[in-house]
């Protein structure tokens, strides 16, 4: 048994040491850590043995030592730090940085150990130190008097140690060969940053937060650029909190690169009233005072030069030149200084990384949760209503609100505040005046000065902050661009301005009032909706609205005409996909045509969208626009040629039929006929009368419909308008199929194919092939049916005729059922019905036929199997359903495969390997 250790008693000085970052060092060195740890222990123990220190406890990288003499304890710490610093370690990076803490107090050993709060106080003092630093308490400083030669103590002030209620005055050991510059002690009240505390929760922005955090770790100057109210300040503060180590979750970057041991410091430049005061504001957060005869910026640069810190300069656009000067001097004076700024425009400092903050995401969150924009709106709405979250019905409407506000956080916050007095439905109804509804109740007296801190109190004030800095050309471009509903390209900007727009456009992009969105086909430019609303107000105030919006209508008509033409200017097969990106612009142009512009131009716009409205399930919207245009004509008395009125009434009739309003369909068909007869245009009259057959079919008057179709076809042939009667041919073929006259239907359709091919606006629908496919189904000719229906479906999907593609899916389902694949048939029936429901489209004349064939499939495979397949199909998108239909194997290939299987089984006999087209079942009427 070893002899008992003689421990000091009475006034005892306790010393604790450990290696700063020992865990990280051990992970870095792996097996090489143990030699480093052993050498560290040897050096410390050699010093202790020469200083009458008694080692009580050693665990891992830490020492616990008791001294009878406080002066000897300080001297031992000095010599230990010198020995560690002078030792030749494998590399400078692996040199252990040891922190030491001393405290002196009365203590008596019992059983070879000390049970005293003085021990805990010494441990807490050591924990407050940094690697290479020696801290001691006031009691040790007093007990060590006189100090060892060459030693002094630096008073660091009062600090609250963790676990103790009182404050302890700490001193740092100063001696030759020891580091002197250290961050603030790591005590319970030590301030590693001055970041403002946030009252509300931070919602979303996970990807943006991670991306910006990585940029700050990799670059010395990062500027977050975005429009006013985009959330720049809040995101920058959250990233700064991560960097300060106060975040709930550790940063997802290398701590050695992202660490800021000298603090993270925040300056709100918006509160600085003079450019010369920016440097003073930075000095204040660093705790510096001006020195006599020396510029304050020199003092700031010298202080930061030897420190690893992150400076956050918020709202630099308030004093851009002064901020740029301070940043350039700080970065040039210290290699470890990093700066994160927020601004509405780049600062232009060398080395600046400009990161544009995007709007809050509208994409669904993880596991199908709400998007970031919706999540923020839900959170703030609950707060505005005393913690009561919105119900399921309101949540669906809040998605519309978030989308309407373009993901702008300030607008979302203001919208939530409005929900204290409005229902969500009432808010949605008022969002056409987005500035008026969101800024309601925020008015200030005329001439009142808004404090800098309240620059984001209203959307109006937020955008005005940037607008007032614009030169006249840039301000005019912003106003005129507000007439566009979505992104536009550079050519459109040039056309709008009738001048070289590059200069003012660059200014608007730099100031974040216009969003530049690069793409492979070229950069597009768009305006966030709240900014658009502000610019539109300015457009009216400037007296420029009439000219700007008329020019936008002209642009919309030109864009619409180009959708029908190829690069050579000749008509091409109409693709409705070319109209999809134009829809919002055309709606904006229509809105002006119905309120302040030309109704005739509005009718031309509506005509260009004729088929698009019906094929996208928007026939009701088309009808509403036409009613508004009729009202505009009545209001202004604008003269409209009869031919154009006839085309509009005919289009209206077709919309009403697609929308199930059959009485309205027939009324407008008669109006169209009257106007067409007044116009004296045979082709127009043929087109109008050709649509009459569809109107009668919708009313269930099949005999009358067939008679009308035959008369129109004959009349058109006699008047040189055969192609214009194409729809009468389609209707007649449908009626013939319905009553089983399949041969005559095929003959009628054969004559229609050249006329269809000659009409670019209609040929993409491949109606002739669709109807010939139905004729083939009636004949039970699966090969012909498959060929025709695949051609029709491919073309309808290729050119965007979605409503008509539903009919082809149903027909392919029948083909699958007749071909012995009822499972695929059930899925296609389900997909077709789901898409038709989404498009709010009626089943038309073939609705009964589809229902009859579905019943046969159900009977063949049973309710359970049919319902399962139908449900699976109903979850498919139209594209997925079309792919399924087009993947159905051709009947010829199926027959050959079966023949080969039978041959291998010895049961071929005289079977026809090509399917025996001559052996068809007799035709059956539908």
JSON list of N, CA, C and O in Angstrom, two decimals, residues 51-96:
[
{"chain": "A", "resi": 51, "resn": "UNK", "atom": "N", "xyz": [7.38, 22.78, -7.83]},
{"chain": "A", "resi": 51, "resn": "UNK", "atom": "CA", "xyz": [6.66, 23.91, -7.23]},
{"chain": "A", "resi": 51, "resn": "UNK", "atom": "C", "xyz": [5.88, 23.52, -5.98]},
{"chain": "A", "resi": 51, "resn": "UNK", "atom": "O", "xyz": [5.01, 24.26, -5.54]},
{"chain": "A", "resi": 52, "resn": "UNK", "atom": "N", "xyz": [6.19, 22.37, -5.41]},
{"chain": "A", "resi": 52, "resn": "UNK", "atom": "CA", "xyz": [5.53, 21.91, -4.18]},
{"chain": "A", "resi": 52, "resn": "UNK", "atom": "C", "xyz": [4.02, 21.76, -4.36]},
{"chain": "A", "resi": 52, "resn": "UNK", "atom": "O", "xyz": [3.25, 21.90, -3.39]},
{"chain": "A", "resi": 53, "resn": "UNK", "atom": "N", "xyz": [3.57, 21.49, -5.59]},
{"chain": "A", "resi": 53, "resn": "UNK", "atom": "CA", "xyz": [2.15, 21.24, -5.81]},
{"chain": "A", "resi": 53, "resn": "UNK", "atom": "C", "xyz": [1.83, 19.77, -5.60]},
{"chain": "A", "resi": 53, "resn": "UNK", "atom": "O", "xyz": [2.63, 18.88, -5.92]},
{"chain": "A", "resi": 54, "resn": "UNK", "atom": "N", "xyz": [0.67, 19.48, -5.05]},
{"chain": "A", "resi": 54, "resn": "UNK", "atom": "CA", "xyz": [0.25, 18.10, -4.78]},
{"chain": "A", "resi": 54, "resn": "UNK", "atom": "C", "xyz": [-0.84, 17.72, -5.78]},
{"chain": "A", "resi": 54, "resn": "UNK", "atom": "O", "xyz": [-1.92, 18.31, -5.79]},
{"chain": "A", "resi": 55, "resn": "UNK", "atom": "N", "xyz": [-0.54, 16.74, -6.60]},
{"chain": "A", "resi": 55, "resn": "UNK", "atom": "CA", "xyz": [-1.49, 16.29, -7.60]},
{"chain": "A", "resi": 55, "resn": "UNK", "atom": "C", "xyz": [-2.51, 15.38, -6.95]},
{"chain": "A", "resi": 55, "resn": "UNK", "atom": "O", "xyz": [-2.18, 14.30, -6.45]},
{"chain": "A", "resi": 56, "resn": "UNK", "atom": "N", "xyz": [-3.78, 15.80, -6.98]},
{"chain": "A", "resi": 56, "resn": "UNK", "atom": "CA", "xyz": [-4.83, 15.01, -6.35]},
{"chain": "A", "resi": 56, "resn": "UNK", "atom": "C", "xyz": [-5.54, 14.10, -7.35]},
{"chain": "A", "resi": 56, "resn": "UNK", "atom": "O", "xyz": [-5.96, 12.99, -7.00]},
{"chain": "A", "resi": 57, "resn": "UNK", "atom": "N", "xyz": [-5.69, 14.57, -8.53]},
{"chain": "A", "resi": 57, "resn": "UNK", "atom": "CA", "xyz": [-6.55, 13.83, -9.44]},
{"chain": "A", "resi": 57, "resn": "UNK", "atom": "C", "xyz": [-6.13, 14.16, -10.87]},
{"chain": "A", "resi": 57, "resn": "UNK", "atom": "O", "xyz": [-5.87, 15.31, -11.20]},
{"chain": "A", "resi": 58, "resn": "UNK", "atom": "N", "xyz": [-6.05, 13.14, -11.67]},
{"chain": "A", "resi": 58, "resn": "UNK", "atom": "CA", "xyz": [-5.77, 13.32, -13.10]},
{"chain": "A", "resi": 58, "resn": "UNK", "atom": "C", "xyz": [-6.69, 12.40, -13.88]},
{"chain": "A", "resi": 58, "resn": "UNK", "atom": "O", "xyz": [-6.75, 11.20, -13.60]},
{"chain": "A", "resi": 59, "resn": "UNK", "atom": "N", "xyz": [-7.40, 12.98, -14.82]},
{"chain": "A", "resi": 59, "resn": "UNK", "atom": "CA", "xyz": [-8.30, 12.17, -15.66]},
{"chain": "A", "resi": 59, "resn": "UNK", "atom": "C", "xyz": [-8.26, 12.73, -17.06]},
{"chain": "A", "resi": 59, "resn": "UNK", "atom": "O", "xyz": [-8.52, 13.92, -17.27]},
{"chain": "A", "resi": 60, "resn": "UNK", "atom": "N", "xyz": [-7.91, 11.88, -18.02]},
{"chain": "A", "resi": 60, "resn": "UNK", "atom": "CA", "xyz": [-7.84, 12.33, -19.40]},
{"chain": "A", "resi": 60, "resn": "UNK", "atom": "C", "xyz": [-6.82, 13.42, -19.56]},
{"chain": "A", "resi": 60, "resn": "UNK", "atom": "O", "xyz": [-5.62, 13.22, -19.31]},
{"chain": "A", "resi": 61, "resn": "UNK", "atom": "N", "xyz": [-7.26, 14.62, -19.96]},
{"chain": "A", "resi": 61, "resn": "UNK", "atom": "CA", "xyz": [-6.34, 15.73, -20.21]},
{"chain": "A", "resi": 61, "resn": "UNK", "atom": "C", "xyz": [-6.34, 16.74, -19.06]},
{"chain": "A", "resi": 61, "resn": "UNK", "atom": "O", "xyz": [-5.79, 17.83, -19.21]},
{"chain": "A", "resi": 62, "resn": "UNK", "atom": "N", "xyz": [-6.97, 16.43, -17.92]},
{"chain": "A", "resi": 62, "resn": "UNK", "atom": "CA", "xyz": [-7.12, 17.42, -16.84]},
{"chain": "A", "resi": 62, "resn": "UNK", "atom": "C", "xyz": [-6.26, 17.07, -15.63]},
{"chain": "A", "resi": 62, "resn": "UNK", "atom": "O", "xyz": [-5.94, 15.90, -15.38]},
{"chain": "A", "resi": 63, "resn": "UNK", "atom": "N", "xyz": [-5.90, 18.16, -14.91]},
{"chain": "A", "resi": 63, "resn": "UNK", "atom": "CA", "xyz": [-5.17, 18.03, -13.64]},
{"chain": "A", "resi": 63, "resn": "UNK", "atom": "C", "xyz": [-5.94, 18.77, -12.55]},
{"chain": "A", "resi": 63, "resn": "UNK", "atom": "O", "xyz": [-6.53, 19.83, -12.81]},
{"chain": "A", "resi": 64, "resn": "UNK", "atom": "N", "xyz": [-5.89, 18.21, -11.31]},
{"chain": "A", "resi": 64, "resn": "UNK", "atom": "CA", "xyz": [-6.41, 18.88, -10.12]},
{"chain": "A", "resi": 64, "resn": "UNK", "atom": "C", "xyz": [-5.27, 18.85, -9.11]},
{"chain": "A", "resi": 64, "resn": "UNK", "atom": "O", "xyz": [-4.83, 17.78, -8.66]},
{"chain": "A", "resi": 65, "resn": "UNK", "atom": "N", "xyz": [-4.80, 20.08, -8.74]},
{"chain": "A", "resi": 65, "resn": "UNK", "atom": "CA", "xyz": [-3.59, 20.20, -7.90]},
{"chain": "A", "resi": 65, "resn": "UNK", "atom": "C", "xyz": [-3.89, 21.15, -6.75]},
{"chain": "A", "resi": 65, "resn": "UNK", "atom": "O", "xyz": [-4.62, 22.13, -6.92]},
{"chain": "A", "resi": 66, "resn": "UNK", "atom": "N", "xyz": [-3.29, 20.87, -5.59]},
{"chain": "A", "resi": 66, "resn": "UNK", "atom": "CA", "xyz": [-3.43, 21.73, -4.41]},
{"chain": "A", "resi": 66, "resn": "UNK", "atom": "C", "xyz": [-2.07, 22.30, -4.05]},
{"chain": "A", "resi": 66, "resn": "UNK", "atom": "O", "xyz": [-1.05, 21.59, -4.06]},
{"chain": "A", "resi": 67, "resn": "UNK", "atom": "N", "xyz": [-2.05, 23.61, -3.71]},
{"chain": "A", "resi": 67, "resn": "UNK", "atom": "CA", "xyz": [-0.83, 24.30, -3.31]},
{"chain": "A", "resi": 67, "resn": "UNK", "atom": "C", "xyz": [-1.04, 24.92, -1.93]},
{"chain": "A", "resi": 67, "resn": "UNK", "atom": "O", "xyz": [-2.11, 25.46, -1.64]},
{"chain": "A", "resi": 68, "resn": "UNK", "atom": "N", "xyz": [0.01, 24.86, -1.14]},
{"chain": "A", "resi": 68, "resn": "UNK", "atom": "CA", "xyz": [-0.03, 25.57, 0.14]},
{"chain": "A", "resi": 68, "resn": "UNK", "atom": "C", "xyz": [0.30, 27.04, -0.03]},
{"chain": "A", "resi": 68, "resn": "UNK", "atom": "O", "xyz": [-0.04, 27.87, 0.81]},
{"chain": "A", "resi": 69, "resn": "UNK", "atom": "N", "xyz": [0.96, 27.40, -1.17]},
{"chain": "A", "resi": 69, "resn": "UNK", "atom": "CA", "xyz": [1.43, 28.77, -1.41]},
{"chain": "A", "resi": 69, "resn": "UNK", "atom": "C", "xyz": [0.81, 29.26, -2.72]},
{"chain": "A", "resi": 69, "resn": "UNK", "atom": "O", "xyz": [1.05, 28.70, -3.79]},
{"chain": "A", "resi": 70, "resn": "UNK", "atom": "N", "xyz": [0.05, 30.34, -2.64]},
{"chain": "A", "resi": 70, "resn": "UNK", "atom": "CA", "xyz": [-0.61, 30.89, -3.83]},
{"chain": "A", "resi": 70, "resn": "UNK", "atom": "C", "xyz": [0.41, 31.42, -4.83]},
{"chain": "A", "resi": 70, "resn": "UNK", "atom": "O", "xyz": [0.25, 31.29, -6.05]},
{"chain": "A", "resi": 71, "resn": "UNK", "atom": "N", "xyz": [1.49, 32.04, -4.34]},
{"chain": "A", "resi": 71, "resn": "UNK", "atom": "CA", "xyz": [2.51, 32.59, -5.23]},
{"chain": "A", "resi": 71, "resn": "UNK", "atom": "C", "xyz": [3.18, 31.46, -6.01]},
{"chain": "A", "resi": 71, "resn": "UNK", "atom": "O", "xyz": [3.44, 31.58, -7.21]},
{"chain": "A", "resi": 72, "resn": "UNK", "atom": "N", "xyz": [3.44, 30.33, -5.31]},
{"chain": "A", "resi": 72, "resn": "UNK", "atom": "CA", "xyz": [4.04, 29.18, -5.99]},
{"chain": "A", "resi": 72, "resn": "UNK", "atom": "C", "xyz": [3.09, 28.62, -7.05]},
{"chain": "A", "resi": 72, "resn": "UNK", "atom": "O", "xyz": [3.52, 28.16, -8.11]},
{"chain": "A", "resi": 73, "resn": "UNK", "atom": "N", "xyz": [1.82, 28.67, -6.76]},
{"chain": "A", "resi": 73, "resn": "UNK", "atom": "CA", "xyz": [0.84, 28.17, -7.73]},
{"chain": "A", "resi": 73, "resn": "UNK", "atom": "C", "xyz": [0.87, 29.03, -9.00]},
{"chain": "A", "resi": 73, "resn": "UNK", "atom": "O", "xyz": [0.84, 28.50, -10.12]},
{"chain": "A", "resi": 74, "resn": "UNK", "atom": "N", "xyz": [0.90, 30.37, -8.86]},
{"chain": "A", "resi": 74, "resn": "UNK", "atom": "CA", "xyz": [0.98, 31.24, -10.02]},
{"chain": "A", "resi": 74, "resn": "UNK", "atom": "C", "xyz": [2.27, 30.99, -10.81]},
{"chain": "A", "resi": 74, "resn": "UNK", "atom": "O", "xyz": [2.26, 30.94, -12.04]},
{"chain": "A", "resi": 75, "resn": "UNK", "atom": "N", "xyz": [3.37, 30.83, -10.08]},
{"chain": "A", "resi": 75, "resn": "UNK", "atom": "CA", "xyz": [4.64, 30.60, -10.76]},
{"chain": "A", "resi": 75, "resn": "UNK", "atom": "C", "xyz": [4.63, 29.27, -11.50]},
{"chain": "A", "resi": 75, "resn": "UNK", "atom": "O", "xyz": [5.17, 29.14, -12.59]},
{"chain": "A", "resi": 76, "resn": "UNK", "atom": "N", "xyz": [3.99, 28.26, -10.88]},
{"chain": "A", "resi": 76, "resn": "UNK", "atom": "CA", "xyz": [3.91, 26.95, -11.54]},
{"chain": "A", "resi": 76, "resn": "UNK", "atom": "C", "xyz": [3.11, 27.05, -12.83]},
{"chain": "A", "resi": 76, "resn": "UNK", "atom": "O", "xyz": [3.46, 26.44, -13.86]},
{"chain": "A", "resi": 77, "resn": "UNK", "atom": "N", "xyz": [2.04, 27.82, -12.80]},
{"chain": "A", "resi": 77, "resn": "UNK", "atom": "CA", "xyz": [1.25, 28.00, -14.02]},
{"chain": "A", "resi": 77, "resn": "UNK", "atom": "C", "xyz": [2.06, 28.71, -15.09]},
{"chain": "A", "resi": 77, "resn": "UNK", "atom": "O", "xyz": [2.00, 28.35, -16.29]},
{"chain": "A", "resi": 78, "resn": "UNK", "atom": "N", "xyz": [2.80, 29.74, -14.71]},
{"chain": "A", "resi": 78, "resn": "UNK", "atom": "CA", "xyz": [3.61, 30.46, -15.68]},
{"chain": "A", "resi": 78, "resn": "UNK", "atom": "C", "xyz": [4.62, 29.53, -16.34]},
{"chain": "A", "resi": 78, "resn": "UNK", "atom": "O", "xyz": [4.73, 29.49, -17.58]},
{"chain": "A", "resi": 79, "resn": "UNK", "atom": "N", "xyz": [5.34, 28.74, -15.53]},
{"chain": "A", "resi": 79, "resn": "UNK", "atom": "CA", "xyz": [6.37, 27.88, -16.08]},
{"chain": "A", "resi": 79, "resn": "UNK", "atom": "C", "xyz": [5.77, 26.73, -16.91]},
{"chain": "A", "resi": 79, "resn": "UNK", "atom": "O", "xyz": [6.32, 26.30, -17.90]},
{"chain": "A", "resi": 80, "resn": "UNK", "atom": "N", "xyz": [4.60, 26.25, -16.49]},
{"chain": "A", "resi": 80, "resn": "UNK", "atom": "CA", "xyz": [3.95, 25.19, -17.26]},
{"chain": "A", "resi": 80, "resn": "UNK", "atom": "C", "xyz": [3.53, 25.70, -18.65]},
{"chain": "A", "resi": 80, "resn": "UNK", "atom": "O", "xyz": [3.72, 25.01, -19.66]},
{"chain": "A", "resi": 81, "resn": "UNK", "atom": "N", "xyz": [2.94, 26.90, -18.71]},
{"chain": "A", "resi": 81, "resn": "UNK", "atom": "CA", "xyz": [2.53, 27.44, -20.00]},
{"chain": "A", "resi": 81, "resn": "UNK", "atom": "C", "xyz": [3.74, 27.70, -20.90]},
{"chain": "A", "resi": 81, "resn": "UNK", "atom": "O", "xyz": [3.70, 27.46, -22.11]},
{"chain": "A", "resi": 82, "resn": "UNK", "atom": "N", "xyz": [4.83, 28.16, -20.30]},
{"chain": "A", "resi": 82, "resn": "UNK", "atom": "CA", "xyz": [6.05, 28.39, -21.09]},
{"chain": "A", "resi": 82, "resn": "UNK", "atom": "C", "xyz": [6.60, 27.07, -21.63]},
{"chain": "A", "resi": 82, "resn": "UNK", "atom": "O", "xyz": [7.01, 26.98, -22.79]},
{"chain": "A", "resi": 83, "resn": "UNK", "atom": "N", "xyz": [6.60, 26.06, -20.78]},
{"chain": "A", "resi": 83, "resn": "UNK", "atom": "CA", "xyz": [7.12, 24.77, -21.20]},
{"chain": "A", "resi": 83, "resn": "UNK", "atom": "C", "xyz": [6.28, 24.18, -22.34]},
{"chain": "A", "resi": 83, "resn": "UNK", "atom": "O", "xyz": [6.82, 23.63, -23.31]},
{"chain": "A", "resi": 84, "resn": "UNK", "atom": "N", "xyz": [4.97, 24.31, -22.22]},
{"chain": "A", "resi": 84, "resn": "UNK", "atom": "CA", "xyz": [4.10, 23.80, -23.27]},
{"chain": "A", "resi": 84, "resn": "UNK", "atom": "C", "xyz": [4.30, 24.57, -24.57]},
{"chain": "A", "resi": 84, "resn": "UNK", "atom": "O", "xyz": [4.28, 23.98, -25.67]},
{"chain": "A", "resi": 85, "resn": "UNK", "atom": "N", "xyz": [4.48, 25.90, -24.48]},
{"chain": "A", "resi": 85, "resn": "UNK", "atom": "CA", "xyz": [4.64, 26.72, -25.67]},
{"chain": "A", "resi": 85, "resn": "UNK", "atom": "C", "xyz": [5.99, 26.48, -26.33]},
{"chain": "A", "resi": 85, "resn": "UNK", "atom": "O", "xyz": [6.09, 26.54, -27.56]},
{"chain": "A", "resi": 86, "resn": "UNK", "atom": "N", "xyz": [7.03, 26.21, -25.53]},
{"chain": "A", "resi": 86, "resn": "UNK", "atom": "CA", "xyz": [8.37, 26.04, -26.09]},
{"chain": "A", "resi": 86, "resn": "UNK", "atom": "C", "xyz": [8.62, 24.64, -26.61]},
{"chain": "A", "resi": 86, "resn": "UNK", "atom": "O", "xyz": [9.58, 24.42, -27.36]},
{"chain": "A", "resi": 87, "resn": "UNK", "atom": "N", "xyz": [7.80, 23.69, -26.24]},
{"chain": "A", "resi": 87, "resn": "UNK", "atom": "CA", "xyz": [8.03, 22.31, -26.64]},
{"chain": "A", "resi": 87, "resn": "UNK", "atom": "C", "xyz": [7.83, 22.14, -28.15]},
{"chain": "A", "resi": 87, "resn": "UNK", "atom": "O", "xyz": [6.97, 22.79, -28.75]},
{"chain": "A", "resi": 88, "resn": "UNK", "atom": "N", "xyz": [8.60, 21.27, -28.76]},
{"chain": "A", "resi": 88, "resn": "UNK", "atom": "CA", "xyz": [8.48, 20.99, -30.18]},
{"chain": "A", "resi": 88, "resn": "UNK", "atom": "C", "xyz": [7.45, 19.87, -30.39]},
{"chain": "A", "resi": 88, "resn": "UNK", "atom": "O", "xyz": [7.76, 18.69, -30.24]},
{"chain": "A", "resi": 89, "resn": "UNK", "atom": "N", "xyz": [6.26, 20.25, -30.74]},
{"chain": "A", "resi": 89, "resn": "UNK", "atom": "CA", "xyz": [5.19, 19.30, -31.02]},
{"chain": "A", "resi": 89, "resn": "UNK", "atom": "C", "xyz": [5.29, 18.84, -32.48]},
{"chain": "A", "resi": 89, "resn": "UNK", "atom": "O", "xyz": [5.99, 19.48, -33.27]},
{"chain": "A", "resi": 90, "resn": "UNK", "atom": "N", "xyz": [4.65, 17.74, -32.84]},
{"chain": "A", "resi": 90, "resn": "UNK", "atom": "CA", "xyz": [4.77, 17.24, -34.22]},
{"chain": "A", "resi": 90, "resn": "UNK", "atom": "C", "xyz": [4.49, 18.33, -35.26]},
{"chain": "A", "resi": 90, "resn": "UNK", "atom": "O", "xyz": [5.20, 18.45, -36.24]},
{"chain": "A", "resi": 91, "resn": "UNK", "atom": "N", "xyz": [3.46, 19.11, -35.06]},
{"chain": "A", "resi": 91, "resn": "UNK", "atom": "CA", "xyz": [3.16, 20.28, -35.91]},
{"chain": "A", "resi": 91, "resn": "UNK", "atom": "C", "xyz": [2.54, 21.33, -35.01]},
{"chain": "A", "resi": 91, "resn": "UNK", "atom": "O", "xyz": [1.96, 21.01, -33.95]},
{"chain": "A", "resi": 92, "resn": "UNK", "atom": "N", "xyz": [2.61, 22.60, -35.40]},
{"chain": "A", "resi": 92, "resn": "UNK", "atom": "CA", "xyz": [1.98, 23.64, -34.57]},
{"chain": "A", "resi": 92, "resn": "UNK", "atom": "C", "xyz": [0.49, 23.43, -34.38]},
{"chain": "A", "resi": 92, "resn": "UNK", "atom": "O", "xyz": [-0.07, 23.83, -33.35]},
{"chain": "A", "resi": 93, "resn": "UNK", "atom": "N", "xyz": [-0.15, 22.78, -35.35]},
{"chain": "A", "resi": 93, "resn": "UNK", "atom": "CA", "xyz": [-1.59, 22.59, -35.27]},
{"chain": "A", "resi": 93, "resn": "UNK", "atom": "C", "xyz": [-2.00, 21.65, -34.15]},
{"chain": "A", "resi": 93, "resn": "UNK", "atom": "O", "xyz": [-3.14, 21.72, -33.67]},
{"chain": "A", "resi": 94, "resn": "UNK", "atom": "N", "xyz": [-1.10, 20.76, -33.72]},
{"chain": "A", "resi": 94, "resn": "UNK", "atom": "CA", "xyz": [-1.47, 19.76, -32.70]},
{"chain": "A", "resi": 94, "resn": "UNK", "atom": "C", "xyz": [-0.95, 20.14, -31.33]},
{"chain": "A", "resi": 94, "resn": "UNK", "atom": "O", "xyz": [-1.12, 19.37, -30.38]},
{"chain": "A", "resi": 95, "resn": "UNK", "atom": "N", "xyz": [-0.34, 21.30, -31.19]},
{"chain": "A", "resi": 95, "resn": "UNK", "atom": "CA", "xyz": [0.14, 21.72, -29.87]},
{"chain": "A", "resi": 95, "resn": "UNK", "atom": "C", "xyz": [-1.05, 21.89, -28.94]},
{"chain": "A", "resi": 95, "resn": "UNK", "atom": "O", "xyz": [-1.97, 22.65, -29.24]},
{"chain": "A", "resi": 96, "resn": "UNK", "atom": "N", "xyz": [-1.09, 21.20, -27.80]},
{"chain": "A", "resi": 96, "resn": "UNK", "atom": "CA", "xyz": [-2.23, 21.33, -26.88]},
{"chain": "A", "resi": 96, "resn": "UNK", "atom": "C", "xyz": [-2.25, 22.71, -26.25]},
{"chain": "A", "resi": 96, "resn": "UNK", "atom": "O", "xyz": [-1.23, 23.21, -25.77]}
]
